[in-house]
């Protein structure tokens, strides 16, 4: 943690003393130290190659390799540096930086264990996604023309993952991005945005709900043991009844399901559970995206104000109509 704090101090030094990174005499020594060929780095890029990029890249490595508390701290400092000193970055520097940032979501770098992968997506990927959108909003005039399509691709990836929190965050970040920067969008930008939404809709349609059929048991019937166990309803005896090898079993070995059948049924259940978990996430994304479009087209604050105004007008019209009807009834009488 202390080392990460010093990285922030180094970033401040790079920002205040860029001339120290532009000295030509230092180039050959720098590249020999890293076992790289001595290449000709333009003077305006030396502060990036020697100062900013090493700092940001090493922070991204911390995010990719360390335990949760350390990588969370590293991620926070990484984006603090970007937000604080991004005004000094040139356009092609931003491209290099986002190649590093998007590596956080790289499937090849995610943990292999399901639990660790789920934690990674819920914490680190989720945090990084919101931070990236914040950076985009802060520097949209520069980043929009350069990297908006890449960001939409990343959002599309997020909603396709089997992680509900990350999928929700993908649609929420899309909403935040459009609501914060929509006034700056050109027609072509809106076309890309609408296409991104359409792609998300299409890839998250839970079509398997229309074709799924439950796996039938053996011959489509319950076993005698299952029927007796269900009718009995005595938890203390069900354990005995289900042990086909027990001397107290009421079911003979000849009629008990084989180990292969049990394994097959177990795998089928796991497959069904996984399928429905995936379908549930798709349904959630569909609902979230519908809400996102509603919030974009009818911005919440504006929509509530308009609803109040429309309600007041409707009530006034209703009172006017009631008064007219009352007056007409009196005249008829």
Coordinates of C-alpha atoms in Angstrom, one line a residue:
X1 CA 0.0 0.0 0.0
X2 CA 2.9 2.3 0.8
X3 CA 4.5 1.6 -2.5
X4 CA 1.2 2.5 -4.3
X5 CA 1.2 5.8 -2.4
X6 CA 4.6 6.6 -3.7
X7 CA 3.4 6.0 -7.2
X8 CA 1.0 8.9 -6.8
X9 CA 4.0 11.0 -5.7
X10 CA 5.9 9.9 -8.8
X11 CA 3.0 11.0 -11.0
X12 CA 3.1 14.4 -9.4
X13 CA 6.8 14.6 -10.1
X14 CA 6.4 13.6 -13.8
X15 CA 3.7 16.3 -14.2
X16 CA 5.8 19.0 -12.6
X17 CA 9.2 18.1 -14.1
X18 CA 8.5 16.8 -17.7
X19 CA 11.8 18.4 -18.9
X20 CA 13.7 15.8 -16.9
X21 CA 12.3 13.0 -19.1
X22 CA 13.2 14.8 -22.4
X23 CA 16.9 14.6 -22.1
X24 CA 18.4 12.9 -25.2
X25 CA 21.4 11.5 -23.4
X26 CA 19.2 9.2 -21.3
X27 CA 17.5 7.3 -24.2
X28 CA 20.2 4.6 -24.9
X29 CA 20.7 3.9 -21.2
X30 CA 17.0 3.5 -20.7
X31 CA 16.4 1.0 -23.4
X32 CA 19.5 -1.0 -22.6
X33 CA 18.3 -1.4 -19.1
X34 CA 15.0 -2.9 -20.3
X35 CA 16.8 -5.1 -22.9
X36 CA 15.2 -3.2 -25.8
X37 CA 16.7 -1.9 -28.9
X38 CA 17.7 1.7 -29.0
X39 CA 14.9 3.3 -31.0
X40 CA 14.4 6.9 -31.9
X41 CA 11.6 8.2 -29.6
X42 CA 10.2 11.6 -30.6
X43 CA 11.0 14.3 -28.0
X44 CA 7.3 15.1 -27.4
X45 CA 6.7 11.4 -26.5
X46 CA 9.7 10.9 -24.2
X47 CA 7.8 12.0 -21.1
X48 CA 5.1 9.4 -21.9
X49 CA 7.5 6.6 -22.7
X50 CA 9.7 7.2 -19.6
X51 CA 7.3 8.7 -17.2
X52 CA 3.6 8.3 -17.5
X53 CA 3.4 4.9 -19.3
X54 CA 5.6 3.0 -16.9
X55 CA 3.7 4.3 -13.9
X56 CA 0.3 3.5 -15.3
X57 CA 1.3 0.1 -16.7
X58 CA 2.8 -1.1 -13.4
X59 CA -0.4 0.0 -11.6
X60 CA -2.4 -2.1 -14.1
X61 CA -0.1 -5.1 -13.3
X62 CA -0.8 -4.7 -9.6
X63 CA -4.5 -4.7 -10.5
X64 CA -4.1 -8.0 -12.5
X65 CA -1.9 -9.9 -10.1
X66 CA -2.6 -8.9 -6.4
X67 CA -5.3 -9.8 -3.9
X68 CA -8.5 -7.8 -3.7
X69 CA -7.6 -5.0 -1.3
X70 CA -4.3 -4.3 -3.0
X71 CA -5.7 -4.3 -6.5
X72 CA -8.6 -2.1 -5.4
X73 CA -6.2 0.4 -4.1
X74 CA -4.1 0.2 -7.2
X75 CA -7.1 0.6 -9.4
X76 CA -8.2 3.7 -7.4
X77 CA -4.8 5.3 -7.7
X78 CA -4.5 4.5 -11.4
X79 CA -7.7 6.3 -12.2
X80 CA -6.9 9.2 -9.9
X81 CA -3.7 9.8 -11.8
X82 CA -5.6 9.6 -15.2
X83 CA -8.3 12.0 -14.0
X84 CA -5.9 14.4 -12.4
X85 CA -3.2 14.6 -15.2
X86 CA -5.1 13.5 -18.3
X87 CA -5.1 17.1 -19.6
X88 CA -1.4 16.6 -20.4
X89 CA -2.0 13.5 -22.4
X90 CA -1.8 13.5 -26.2
X91 CA -4.3 11.7 -28.4
X92 CA -2.1 8.7 -29.2
X93 CA -1.1 8.4 -25.6
X94 CA -4.8 7.8 -24.7
X95 CA -4.9 5.0 -27.2
X96 CA -1.9 3.3 -25.5
X97 CA -3.5 3.9 -22.1
X98 CA -6.9 2.3 -23.0
X99 CA -5.1 -0.7 -24.5
X100 CA -3.8 -1.2 -21.0
X101 CA -7.1 -0.5 -19.2
X102 CA -9.1 -2.9 -21.4
X103 CA -6.6 -5.6 -20.5
X104 CA -8.3 -5.7 -17.0
X105 CA -11.3 -7.3 -18.7
X106 CA -9.2 -9.8 -20.7
X107 CA -10.6 -13.3 -20.3
X108 CA -7.2 -14.9 -20.5
X109 CA -6.2 -12.9 -17.4
X110 CA -9.2 -13.7 -15.3
X111 CA -8.9 -16.3 -12.5
X112 CA -9.8 -19.9 -13.6
X113 CA -11.7 -20.8 -10.5
X114 CA -15.4 -19.9 -10.7
X115 CA -15.6 -18.3 -7.3
X116 CA -12.5 -16.2 -7.9
X117 CA -13.7 -15.2 -11.4
X118 CA -17.1 -14.2 -10.0
X119 CA -15.4 -12.1 -7.3
X120 CA -13.1 -10.5 -9.9
X121 CA -16.0 -9.5 -12.1
X122 CA -18.1 -8.2 -9.3
X123 CA -15.3 -6.1 -7.7
X124 CA -12.4 -5.2 -10.0
X125 CA -14.1 -5.3 -13.4
X126 CA -17.2 -3.5 -12.0
X127 CA -15.0 -0.8 -10.4
X128 CA -12.9 -0.4 -13.6
X129 CA -15.9 -0.1 -15.8
X130 CA -17.5 2.8 -13.9
X131 CA -14.1 4.5 -13.6
X132 CA -13.5 4.2 -17.4
X133 CA -16.9 5.9 -18.1
X134 CA -16.0 8.7 -15.7
X135 CA -12.7 9.3 -17.5
X136 CA -14.6 9.2 -20.8
X137 CA -17.1 11.8 -19.6
X138 CA -14.3 14.1 -18.2
X139 CA -12.3 14.0 -21.5
X140 CA -15.1 13.2 -24.0
X141 CA -14.0 15.8 -26.5
X142 CA -10.8 14.0 -26.9
X143 CA -11.8 10.4 -26.3
X144 CA -15.2 10.3 -28.1
X145 CA -13.8 10.4 -31.6
X146 CA -10.9 8.1 -30.7
X147 CA -12.3 5.4 -28.5
X148 CA -16.0 5.4 -28.3
X149 CA -16.5 2.3 -30.5
X150 CA -14.0 0.5 -28.3
X151 CA -15.9 1.4 -25.2
X152 CA -19.1 0.2 -26.7
X153 CA -17.5 -3.1 -27.5
X154 CA -16.3 -3.4 -23.9
X155 CA -19.8 -2.6 -22.6
X156 CA -21.2 -5.2 -25.0
X157 CA -18.7 -7.8 -23.6
X158 CA -19.8 -7.0 -20.0
X159 CA -23.5 -7.6 -20.6
X160 CA -22.7 -11.0 -22.1
X161 CA -20.9 -12.4 -19.0
X162 CA -22.5 -14.8 -16.6
X163 CA -22.4 -12.2 -13.8
X164 CA -25.5 -10.3 -13.0
X165 CA -23.7 -7.4 -11.3
X166 CA -21.3 -6.8 -14.2
X167 CA -24.2 -7.1 -16.7
X168 CA -26.2 -4.5 -14.8
X169 CA -23.2 -2.2 -14.6
X170 CA -22.8 -2.5 -18.4
X171 CA -26.2 -1.0 -19.0
X172 CA -26.0 1.5 -16.2
X173 CA -22.6 2.8 -17.6
X174 CA -24.1 3.1 -21.0
X175 CA -26.9 5.2 -19.6
X176 CA -24.5 7.4 -17.6
X177 CA -22.3 7.9 -20.7
X178 CA -25.2 8.9 -22.9
X179 CA -26.9 11.1 -20.4
X180 CA -23.7 12.9 -19.5
X181 CA -22.4 13.4 -23.0
X182 CA -25.4 13.1 -25.3
X183 CA -25.5 16.9 -26.0
X184 CA -22.1 16.5 -27.6
X185 CA -23.1 13.6 -29.8
X186 CA -23.1 14.0 -33.6
X187 CA -25.5 12.1 -35.8
X188 CA -22.8 9.4 -36.5
X189 CA -22.3 9.0 -32.7
X190 CA -26.0 8.5 -32.2
X191 CA -26.0 5.8 -34.9
X192 CA -23.2 4.0 -33.1
X193 CA -25.0 4.3 -29.8
X194 CA -28.3 3.0 -31.1
X195 CA -26.4 0.1 -32.8
X196 CA -24.7 -0.7 -29.5
X197 CA -28.1 -0.9 -27.8
X198 CA -29.6 -3.0 -30.6
X199 CA -26.6 -5.4 -30.3
X200 CA -27.1 -5.7 -26.6
X201 CA -30.8 -6.4 -27.1
X202 CA -30.2 -9.1 -29.7
X203 CA -27.5 -10.9 -27.7
X204 CA -29.5 -11.0 -24.5
X205 CA -32.8 -12.3 -25.8
X206 CA -33.6 -15.3 -23.6
X207 CA -34.8 -17.4 -26.6
X208 CA -34.0 -20.6 -24.8
X209 CA -37.0 -20.1 -22.6
X210 CA -39.2 -20.9 -25.6
X211 CA -37.4 -24.1 -26.5
X212 CA -36.3 -25.6 -23.1
X213 CA -37.9 -28.8 -22.1
X214 CA -37.3 -30.6 -18.7
X215 CA -35.3 -33.8 -18.8
X216 CA -37.6 -36.7 -18.3
X217 CA -36.7 -39.3 -15.7
X218 CA -36.4 -43.0 -16.6
X219 CA -39.3 -43.9 -18.8
X220 CA -40.8 -40.5 -17.9
X221 CA -42.0 -41.8 -14.4
X222 CA -40.9 -41.5 -10.9
X223 CA -39.3 -44.4 -9.2
X224 CA -41.2 -46.4 -6.7
X225 CA -38.8 -45.2 -4.0
X226 CA -39.5 -41.6 -4.9
X227 CA -43.3 -42.1 -4.7
X228 CA -43.1 -43.9 -1.4
X229 CA -40.7 -41.3 0.0
X230 CA -43.0 -38.5 -1.0
X231 CA -46.0 -40.2 0.4
X232 CA -44.3 -41.1 3.6
X233 CA -43.0 -37.6 4.3
X234 CA -41.0 -38.8 7.2
X235 CA -37.5 -37.2 7.0
X236 CA -36.0 -39.7 9.4
X237 CA -37.0 -42.6 7.2
X238 CA -36.3 -41.1 3.8
X239 CA -32.6 -41.4 4.4
X240 CA -33.0 -45.2 4.9
X241 CA -35.3 -45.7 2.0
X242 CA -33.0 -44.0 -0.4
X243 CA -30.0 -46.2 0.4
X244 CA -30.7 -49.0 -2.0
X245 CA -27.8 -51.0 -0.7
X246 CA -29.1 -50.9 2.9
X247 CA -30.6 -54.0 4.4
X248 CA -33.6 -51.9 5.3
X249 CA -34.2 -50.6 1.8
X250 CA -37.6 -51.3 0.4
X251 CA -36.3 -51.1 -3.1
X252 CA -34.3 -54.0 -4.6
X253 CA -30.9 -53.5 -6.3
X254 CA -32.4 -54.6 -9.5
X255 CA -34.7 -51.6 -9.7
X256 CA -32.4 -48.9 -8.2
X257 CA -30.9 -46.4 -10.6
X258 CA -27.4 -47.2 -11.6
X259 CA -24.5 -44.9 -10.7
X260 CA -24.2 -43.9 -14.3
X261 CA -27.9 -42.8 -14.4
X262 CA -27.5 -40.9 -11.2
X263 CA -24.4 -39.2 -12.6
X264 CA -26.3 -38.4 -15.7
X265 CA -29.2 -36.9 -13.8
X266 CA -26.8 -34.9 -11.6
X267 CA -25.1 -33.4 -14.7
X268 CA -28.5 -32.6 -16.3
X269 CA -29.5 -30.8 -13.1
X270 CA -26.3 -28.8 -13.0
X271 CA -26.7 -28.0 -16.7
X272 CA -30.3 -26.8 -16.2
X273 CA -29.3 -24.7 -13.2
X274 CA -26.5 -23.0 -15.2
X275 CA -28.8 -22.5 -18.2
X276 CA -31.5 -20.8 -16.0
X277 CA -28.9 -18.6 -14.3
X278 CA -27.7 -17.4 -17.7
X279 CA -31.3 -16.8 -18.8
X280 CA -32.1 -14.9 -15.7
X281 CA -29.1 -12.6 -16.3
X282 CA -30.4 -12.1 -19.9
X283 CA -33.8 -11.1 -18.6
X284 CA -32.3 -8.7 -16.2
X285 CA -30.2 -7.1 -18.9
X286 CA -33.3 -6.8 -21.1
X287 CA -35.2 -5.0 -18.3
X288 CA -32.3 -2.8 -17.4
X289 CA -31.8 -1.8 -21.1
X290 CA -35.5 -0.9 -21.4
X291 CA -35.1 1.3 -18.3
X292 CA -31.9 2.7 -19.7
X293 CA -33.6 3.8 -23.0
X294 CA -36.5 5.2 -21.0
X295 CA -34.1 7.3 -18.9
X296 CA -32.2 8.4 -22.0
X297 CA -35.3 9.4 -24.0
X298 CA -37.2 10.7 -21.0
X299 CA -34.5 11.9 -18.7
X300 CA -35.8 11.1 -15.1
X301 CA -35.7 14.7 -13.7
X302 CA -37.3 16.1 -16.8
X303 CA -39.8 13.3 -17.0
X304 CA -40.9 13.8 -13.4
X305 CA -41.3 17.6 -14.0
X306 CA -43.3 17.0 -17.2
X307 CA -45.5 14.4 -15.4
X308 CA -46.3 16.9 -12.7
X309 CA -47.1 19.6 -15.2
X310 CA -49.3 17.3 -17.3
X311 CA -51.1 16.1 -14.2
X312 CA -51.8 19.7 -13.1
X313 CA -53.2 20.5 -16.6
X314 CA -55.3 17.4 -16.6
X315 CA -56.8 18.2 -13.2
X316 CA -57.5 21.8 -14.4
X317 CA -59.3 20.5 -17.5
X318 CA -61.3 18.0 -15.4
X319 CA -62.4 20.7 -13.0
X320 CA -63.4 22.9 -16.0
X321 CA -65.4 20.0 -17.5
X322 CA -67.1 19.2 -14.2
X323 CA -68.1 22.9 -13.8
X324 CA -69.5 23.0 -17.3
X325 CA -71.6 19.8 -16.7
X326 CA -72.9 21.2 -13.4
X327 CA -73.9 24.5 -15.1
X328 CA -75.6 22.5 -17.9
X329 CA -77.6 20.4 -15.4
X330 CA -78.8 23.5 -13.5
X331 CA -80.0 25.1 -16.8
X332 CA -81.9 21.9 -17.8
X333 CA -83.6 21.8 -14.4

